[in-house]
mmCIF file of C-alpha atoms in Angstrom:
data_model
loop_
_atom_site.group_PDB
_atom_site.id
_atom_site.type_symbol
_atom_site.label_atom_id
_atom_site.label_comp_id
_atom_site.label_asym_id
_atom_site.label_seq_id
_atom_site.Cartn_x
_atom_site.Cartn_y
_atom_site.Cartn_z
ATOM 1 C CA MET U 87 -3.996 -2.606 -22.803
ATOM 2 C CA ASN U 88 -4.033 -0.081 -19.947
ATOM 3 C CA ASP U 89 -4.409 -0.857 -16.203
ATOM 4 C CA GLN U 90 -8.145 -0.146 -16.234
ATOM 5 C CA ASP U 91 -8.734 -2.581 -19.106
ATOM 6 C CA SER U 92 -6.627 -5.204 -17.278
ATOM 7 C CA GLN U 93 -8.736 -4.761 -14.147
ATOM 8 C CA ARG U 94 -11.989 -5.175 -16.080
ATOM 9 C CA LYS U 95 -10.723 -8.303 -17.830
ATOM 10 C CA ALA U 96 -9.685 -9.778 -14.461
ATOM 11 C CA ILE U 97 -13.080 -8.963 -12.927
ATOM 12 C CA ARG U 98 -14.958 -10.782 -15.691
ATOM 13 C CA LYS U 99 -13.093 -13.996 -14.862
ATOM 14 C CA MET U 100 -14.109 -13.984 -11.196
ATOM 15 C CA PRO U 101 -17.053 -16.226 -10.204
ATOM 16 C CA ALA U 102 -20.060 -15.065 -8.200
ATOM 17 C CA ILE U 103 -20.125 -15.841 -4.501
ATOM 18 C CA ASP U 104 -22.445 -18.323 -2.771
ATOM 19 C CA ARG U 105 -25.034 -16.326 -0.852
ATOM 20 C CA SER U 106 -26.634 -19.469 0.544
ATOM 21 C CA GLY U 107 -23.443 -20.659 2.234
ATOM 22 C CA ARG U 108 -22.556 -20.291 5.874
ATOM 23 C CA ALA U 109 -19.286 -18.493 5.260
ATOM 24 C CA PRO U 110 -19.484 -14.684 5.520
ATOM 25 C CA LEU U 111 -19.445 -12.894 2.184
ATOM 26 C CA TRP U 112 -16.179 -11.079 2.938
ATOM 27 C CA ARG U 113 -14.483 -14.415 3.712
ATOM 28 C CA GLN U 114 -15.643 -15.926 0.420
ATOM 29 C CA ILE U 115 -14.275 -12.920 -1.443
ATOM 30 C CA ARG U 116 -10.977 -13.103 0.424
ATOM 31 C CA GLU U 117 -10.592 -16.832 -0.271
ATOM 32 C CA ASP U 118 -11.493 -16.427 -3.928
ATOM 33 C CA LEU U 119 -9.026 -13.582 -4.410
ATOM 34 C CA SER U 120 -6.321 -15.434 -2.463
ATOM 35 C CA GLN U 121 -6.695 -18.503 -4.670
ATOM 36 C CA ARG U 122 -6.550 -16.501 -7.869
ATOM 37 C CA ILE U 123 -3.543 -14.535 -6.705
ATOM 38 C CA ALA U 124 -1.786 -17.826 -5.872
ATOM 39 C CA GLU U 125 -2.577 -19.046 -9.398
ATOM 40 C CA GLY U 126 -0.861 -16.007 -10.872
ATOM 41 C CA GLU U 127 -3.794 -13.757 -11.735
ATOM 42 C CA PHE U 128 -3.850 -9.972 -11.273
ATOM 43 C CA THR U 129 -0.137 -9.607 -12.013
ATOM 44 C CA GLY U 130 -0.877 -6.717 -14.375
ATOM 45 C CA ALA U 131 -3.310 -4.846 -12.142
ATOM 46 C CA PHE U 132 -5.469 -5.591 -9.113
ATOM 47 C CA PRO U 133 -9.203 -4.664 -9.206
ATOM 48 C CA ALA U 134 -10.271 -1.447 -7.514
ATOM 49 C CA GLU U 135 -12.722 -1.524 -4.592
ATOM 50 C CA SER U 136 -15.569 -0.186 -6.746
ATOM 51 C CA GLU U 137 -15.091 -2.913 -9.359
ATOM 52 C CA LEU U 138 -14.980 -5.659 -6.743
ATOM 53 C CA GLN U 139 -18.140 -4.240 -5.182
ATOM 54 C CA GLN U 140 -19.963 -4.187 -8.534
ATOM 55 C CA HIS U 141 -18.887 -7.683 -9.533
ATOM 56 C CA TYR U 142 -19.712 -9.431 -6.263
ATOM 57 C CA GLY U 143 -22.853 -7.382 -5.684
ATOM 58 C CA VAL U 144 -21.912 -6.537 -2.092
ATOM 59 C CA SER U 145 -21.433 -3.393 -0.071
ATOM 60 C CA ARG U 146 -18.195 -1.413 -0.078
ATOM 61 C CA GLN U 147 -17.795 -2.328 3.607
ATOM 62 C CA THR U 148 -17.825 -6.051 2.718
ATOM 63 C CA VAL U 149 -15.183 -5.536 0.056
ATOM 64 C CA ARG U 150 -13.064 -3.492 2.445
ATOM 65 C CA GLN U 151 -13.281 -6.220 5.083
ATOM 66 C CA ALA U 152 -12.037 -8.785 2.565
ATOM 67 C CA LEU U 153 -9.195 -6.492 1.488
ATOM 68 C CA ARG U 154 -8.354 -5.738 5.120
ATOM 69 C CA GLN U 155 -7.822 -9.445 5.739
ATOM 70 C CA LEU U 156 -5.687 -9.747 2.591
ATOM 71 C CA ARG U 157 -3.556 -6.865 3.846
ATOM 72 C CA GLU U 158 -3.151 -8.526 7.240
ATOM 73 C CA ASP U 159 -2.114 -11.716 5.435
ATOM 74 C CA GLY U 160 0.519 -9.710 3.574
ATOM 75 C CA ILE U 161 -1.028 -10.514 0.195
ATOM 76 C CA VAL U 162 -2.057 -7.029 -0.913
ATOM 77 C CA THR U 163 -1.094 -3.525 0.102
ATOM 78 C CA ALA U 164 -2.971 -0.259 -0.240
ATOM 79 C CA GLU U 165 -2.167 3.384 0.374
ATOM 80 C CA ARG U 166 -4.754 6.006 1.230
ATOM 81 C CA GLY U 167 -6.479 7.237 -1.934
ATOM 82 C CA ARG U 168 -4.947 4.552 -4.158
ATOM 83 C CA SER U 169 -6.194 1.194 -5.483
ATOM 84 C CA PRO U 170 -4.944 -2.013 -3.824
ATOM 85 C CA HIS U 171 -2.020 -3.831 -5.427
ATOM 86 C CA LEU U 172 -0.227 -7.109 -4.864
ATOM 87 C CA ALA U 173 2.358 -7.071 -2.112
ATOM 88 C CA THR U 174 5.968 -7.707 -3.002
ATOM 89 C CA PRO U 175 7.268 -10.913 -1.336
ATOM 90 C CA THR U 176 10.042 -10.419 1.190
ATOM 91 C CA GLU U 177 13.447 -11.201 -0.249
ATOM 92 C CA ILE U 178 15.310 -12.105 2.939
ATOM 93 C CA GLU U 179 14.070 -14.493 5.642
ATOM 94 C CA GLN U 180 15.751 -15.080 8.981
ATOM 95 C CA PRO U 181 14.905 -17.744 11.601
ATOM 96 C CA VAL U 182 13.825 -16.412 14.993
ATOM 97 C CA GLY U 183 16.114 -17.280 17.878
ATOM 98 C CA ALA U 184 19.254 -17.821 15.811
ATOM 99 C CA LEU U 185 22.628 -16.199 16.350
ATOM 100 C CA TYR U 186 22.241 -14.860 12.859
ATOM 101 C CA SER U 187 24.039 -12.544 10.512
ATOM 102 C CA LEU U 188 22.270 -10.034 8.324
ATOM 103 C CA PHE U 189 25.288 -10.158 6.010
ATOM 104 C CA GLU U 190 24.984 -13.939 5.725
ATOM 105 C CA SER U 191 21.193 -13.840 5.327
ATOM 106 C CA VAL U 192 21.487 -11.481 2.363
ATOM 107 C CA ARG U 193 24.231 -13.595 0.818
ATOM 108 C CA ALA U 194 22.173 -16.765 1.296
ATOM 109 C CA ALA U 195 19.360 -15.100 -0.652
ATOM 110 C CA GLY U 196 21.754 -14.685 -3.574
ATOM 111 C CA ILE U 197 21.657 -10.886 -3.450
ATOM 112 C CA SER U 198 24.720 -8.682 -3.879
ATOM 113 C CA GLN U 199 25.363 -6.272 -1.037
ATOM 114 C CA HIS U 200 27.553 -3.482 0.204
ATOM 115 C CA SER U 201 27.602 -0.869 2.953
ATOM 116 C CA VAL U 202 28.060 2.882 3.124
ATOM 117 C CA VAL U 203 29.780 3.964 6.342
ATOM 118 C CA ARG U 204 27.985 6.865 8.013
ATOM 119 C CA ALA U 205 30.111 6.935 11.178
ATOM 120 C CA LEU U 206 33.236 5.158 12.435
ATOM 121 C CA ALA U 207 34.818 6.634 15.532
ATOM 122 C CA ILE U 208 35.781 6.232 19.170
ATOM 123 C CA THR U 209 33.158 7.935 21.313
ATOM 124 C CA THR U 210 31.366 7.810 24.655
ATOM 125 C CA ASP U 211 27.717 7.178 25.401
ATOM 126 C CA ALA U 212 26.628 6.601 28.987
ATOM 127 C CA HIS U 213 23.399 4.850 27.988
ATOM 128 C CA ILE U 214 25.158 2.340 25.709
ATOM 129 C CA ALA U 215 28.011 1.820 28.178
ATOM 130 C CA ASP U 216 25.482 0.943 30.860
ATOM 131 C CA ARG U 217 23.885 -1.654 28.574
ATOM 132 C CA LEU U 218 27.312 -3.209 28.069
ATOM 133 C CA GLY U 219 27.998 -3.259 31.804
ATOM 134 C CA LEU U 220 30.810 -0.704 31.521
ATOM 135 C CA ASP U 221 31.661 2.476 33.388
ATOM 136 C CA LEU U 222 29.484 5.263 32.009
ATOM 137 C CA ASP U 223 32.494 7.211 30.661
ATOM 138 C CA SER U 224 34.057 4.182 28.940
ATOM 139 C CA SER U 225 35.305 4.610 25.392
ATOM 140 C CA LEU U 226 33.242 2.864 22.723
ATOM 141 C CA LEU U 227 33.776 2.106 19.065
ATOM 142 C CA HIS U 228 30.719 3.256 17.104
ATOM 143 C CA LEU U 229 30.101 1.938 13.589
ATOM 144 C CA ALA U 230 27.064 3.218 11.659
ATOM 145 C CA ARG U 231 26.291 1.861 8.208
ATOM 146 C CA LEU U 232 23.650 2.080 5.514
ATOM 147 C CA ARG U 233 23.273 -1.532 4.366
ATOM 148 C CA LEU U 234 22.281 -2.084 0.735
ATOM 149 C CA ALA U 235 21.117 -5.312 -0.908
ATOM 150 C CA GLY U 236 20.885 -5.436 -4.668
ATOM 151 C CA ASP U 237 21.817 -1.739 -4.772
ATOM 152 C CA GLU U 238 18.619 -0.868 -2.877
ATOM 153 C CA PRO U 239 18.682 0.235 0.786
ATOM 154 C CA LEU U 240 17.904 -2.577 3.231
ATOM 155 C CA ALA U 241 18.817 -1.337 6.709
ATOM 156 C CA LEU U 242 20.400 1.304 8.891
ATOM 157 C CA ASP U 243 22.796 -0.365 11.307
ATOM 158 C CA ASP U 244 24.439 1.165 14.412
ATOM 159 C CA VAL U 245 26.869 -0.892 16.494
ATOM 160 C CA TRP U 246 28.777 -0.037 19.668
ATOM 161 C CA LEU U 247 31.585 -2.158 21.127
ATOM 162 C CA PRO U 248 34.104 -1.588 23.957
ATOM 163 C CA ALA U 249 36.949 0.394 22.423
ATOM 164 C CA ASP U 250 39.620 -1.444 24.380
ATOM 165 C CA VAL U 251 38.915 -4.638 22.417
ATOM 166 C CA ALA U 252 37.424 -3.271 19.177
ATOM 167 C CA ARG U 253 39.868 -0.483 18.283
ATOM 168 C CA PRO U 254 41.452 -2.532 15.423
ATOM 169 C CA LEU U 255 38.119 -2.279 13.591
ATOM 170 C CA LEU U 256 38.899 1.389 12.848
ATOM 171 C CA HIS U 257 41.126 0.192 10.007
ATOM 172 C CA VAL U 258 38.579 -2.060 8.259
ATOM 173 C CA ASP U 259 37.182 -1.339 4.791
ATOM 174 C CA TRP U 260 33.478 -1.870 5.521
ATOM 175 C CA HIS U 261 32.279 -1.718 1.910
ATOM 176 C CA ASN U 262 31.583 -5.458 1.690
ATOM 177 C CA THR U 263 32.492 -7.357 4.818
ATOM 178 C CA SER U 264 30.897 -8.591 8.033
ATOM 179 C CA LEU U 265 31.275 -7.251 11.534
ATOM 180 C CA TYR U 266 31.489 -10.661 13.191
ATOM 181 C CA ASP U 267 34.094 -11.907 10.719
ATOM 182 C CA GLU U 268 36.248 -8.828 11.292
ATOM 183 C CA LEU U 269 35.694 -8.979 15.050
ATOM 184 C CA ASP U 270 36.923 -12.577 15.049
ATOM 185 C CA HIS U 271 39.839 -12.020 12.668
ATOM 186 C CA ARG U 272 41.169 -8.740 14.069
ATOM 187 C CA CYS U 273 40.119 -8.886 17.720
ATOM 188 C CA GLY U 274 39.821 -12.609 18.480
ATOM 189 C CA ILE U 275 36.217 -12.247 19.649
ATOM 190 C CA ARG U 276 33.217 -14.407 18.732
ATOM 191 C CA LEU U 277 29.695 -13.953 20.020
ATOM 192 C CA THR U 278 28.377 -16.982 21.878
ATOM 193 C CA SER U 279 24.900 -15.798 22.903
ATOM 194 C CA GLY U 280 22.734 -12.725 23.202
ATOM 195 C CA GLN U 281 19.324 -11.119 23.458
ATOM 196 C CA GLU U 282 17.287 -9.479 20.743
ATOM 197 C CA GLN U 283 14.061 -7.484 20.637
ATOM 198 C CA LEU U 284 12.187 -6.873 17.386
ATOM 199 C CA ARG U 285 9.344 -4.380 17.072
ATOM 200 C CA ALA U 286 7.455 -2.591 14.315
ATOM 201 C CA ALA U 287 7.749 1.183 14.093
ATOM 202 C CA VAL U 288 6.816 4.144 11.924
ATOM 203 C CA PRO U 289 10.137 5.592 10.746
ATOM 204 C CA ALA U 290 11.132 9.228 10.997
ATOM 205 C CA ALA U 291 11.315 11.288 7.819
ATOM 206 C CA HIS U 292 15.126 11.097 7.530
ATOM 207 C CA VAL U 293 14.991 7.308 7.916
ATOM 208 C CA ARG U 294 12.372 7.033 5.166
ATOM 209 C CA GLU U 295 14.596 9.108 2.907
ATOM 210 C CA LEU U 296 17.685 6.993 3.540
ATOM 211 C CA LEU U 297 15.822 3.684 3.094
ATOM 212 C CA HIS U 298 13.740 4.866 0.113
ATOM 213 C CA ILE U 299 10.383 3.932 1.630
ATOM 214 C CA PRO U 300 7.031 5.764 1.372
ATOM 215 C CA PRO U 301 5.293 7.305 4.419
ATOM 216 C CA SER U 302 2.801 4.422 4.615
ATOM 217 C CA GLU U 303 5.480 1.732 5.100
ATOM 218 C CA ALA U 304 6.577 0.517 8.540
ATOM 219 C CA VAL U 305 10.002 -0.819 9.492
ATOM 220 C CA PHE U 306 11.422 -3.372 11.886
ATOM 221 C CA CYS U 307 13.526 -2.012 14.754
ATOM 222 C CA ILE U 308 15.916 -4.609 16.138
ATOM 223 C CA ASP U 309 17.871 -4.101 19.371
ATOM 224 C CA ARG U 310 20.558 -6.694 20.009
ATOM 225 C CA LEU U 311 22.876 -7.327 22.947
ATOM 226 C CA GLY U 312 25.668 -9.635 21.806
ATOM 227 C CA ILE U 313 27.552 -11.627 24.447
ATOM 228 C CA SER U 314 30.901 -13.359 24.204
ATOM 229 C CA HIS U 315 31.521 -15.958 26.909
ATOM 230 C CA ASN U 316 29.214 -14.221 29.415
ATOM 231 C CA GLN U 317 30.693 -10.790 28.656
ATOM 232 C CA PRO U 318 28.426 -8.188 26.978
ATOM 233 C CA THR U 319 30.351 -7.164 23.883
ATOM 234 C CA GLU U 320 28.020 -5.638 21.301
ATOM 235 C CA TRP U 321 25.033 -3.300 21.430
ATOM 236 C CA ARG U 322 23.363 -3.003 18.043
ATOM 237 C CA GLN U 323 20.342 -1.072 16.812
ATOM 238 C CA THR U 324 19.122 -1.919 13.318
ATOM 239 C CA ILE U 325 16.257 -0.386 11.356
ATOM 240 C CA VAL U 326 15.356 -2.715 8.496
ATOM 241 C CA ARG U 327 12.813 -2.407 5.709
ATOM 242 C CA ALA U 328 9.825 -4.621 6.495
ATOM 243 C CA ASP U 329 9.073 -5.146 2.800
ATOM 244 C CA ARG U 330 12.462 -6.810 2.254
ATOM 245 C CA PHE U 331 13.047 -8.744 5.480
ATOM 246 C CA SER U 332 11.032 -11.182 7.605
ATOM 247 C CA MET U 333 11.558 -13.365 10.670
ATOM 248 C CA MET U 334 10.247 -16.940 10.856
ATOM 249 C CA ALA U 335 9.884 -19.790 13.367
ATOM 250 C CA ASP U 336 8.747 -23.421 13.061
ATOM 251 C CA PHE U 337 6.275 -24.965 15.500
ATOM 252 C CA ASP U 338 3.947 -27.926 15.934
ATOM 253 C CA ALA U 339 1.209 -28.922 18.403
ATOM 254 C CA ARG U 340 3.390 -31.349 20.350
ATOM 255 C CA THR U 341 6.673 -29.539 20.807
ATOM 256 C CA GLY U 342 5.647 -25.912 20.361
ATOM 257 C CA TYR U 343 8.123 -23.626 18.662
ATOM 258 C CA ARG U 344 11.208 -25.228 17.132
ATOM 259 C CA ILE U 345 13.693 -22.432 16.652
ATOM 260 C CA ALA U 346 16.008 -22.849 13.666
ATOM 261 C CA VAL U 347 19.513 -22.118 14.919
ATOM 262 C CA HIS U 348 22.025 -20.784 12.414
ATOM 263 C CA ARG U 349 25.586 -20.383 13.651
ATOM 264 C CA SER U 350 27.504 -17.798 11.699
ATOM 265 C CA THR U 351 30.654 -15.745 12.002
ATOM 266 C CA GLU U 352 29.265 -12.889 9.948
ATOM 267 C CA ALA U 353 26.994 -9.878 10.391
#
């Protein structure tokens, strides 16, 4: 059975919508599709817009509104000129507000990992030095890695640390180890706090190539200032695939957000 036959079979199983109800037609379609997806339907192929329109007897705009909401919910994805398809669940989740480790998060998900070193050197960068509260001509250790999880690219990671404390890291084999573990073991430094900003971005062409992502996919950009006992120690910029990584936070009506704190010695 080909994809088109699978789509038609799936369409025949979908009930008609209630035109006498108060709920907008697009919302009924979205809820119906969401329920059926949760029950495991459409794993072979997801119906095209034209087939959904014909089955429900609604306008293409109504169908597109329902699909737009499903995309915003992260349930389906669609590229220009192509039929919608089910979104792939994120593999790696990380609590917001935690002093977390990408290395540890991947390991906790039960996924093998390794890194490819793209740069490891002593350098200078006035902009980074200023962020670390150093003289603008201070020497910095720069470590750039392509992080892979399950043999598929996950993130591009660039880290800068003061060279006077981080120089021993030049001798580390970074294939499968964590920055924070090595920083503790070789330099006697542990992060105790920090600041982090996460934003969505459209990646440049060379980033898409390195991370194996199509032009339509966005990424997370994470800027982190790591602090050890009130001393800025690490400036990190990470570009991570949004289809493989997500951030989460717990909250309730009485206490607001309850940030899950994970203390780790790895990154």
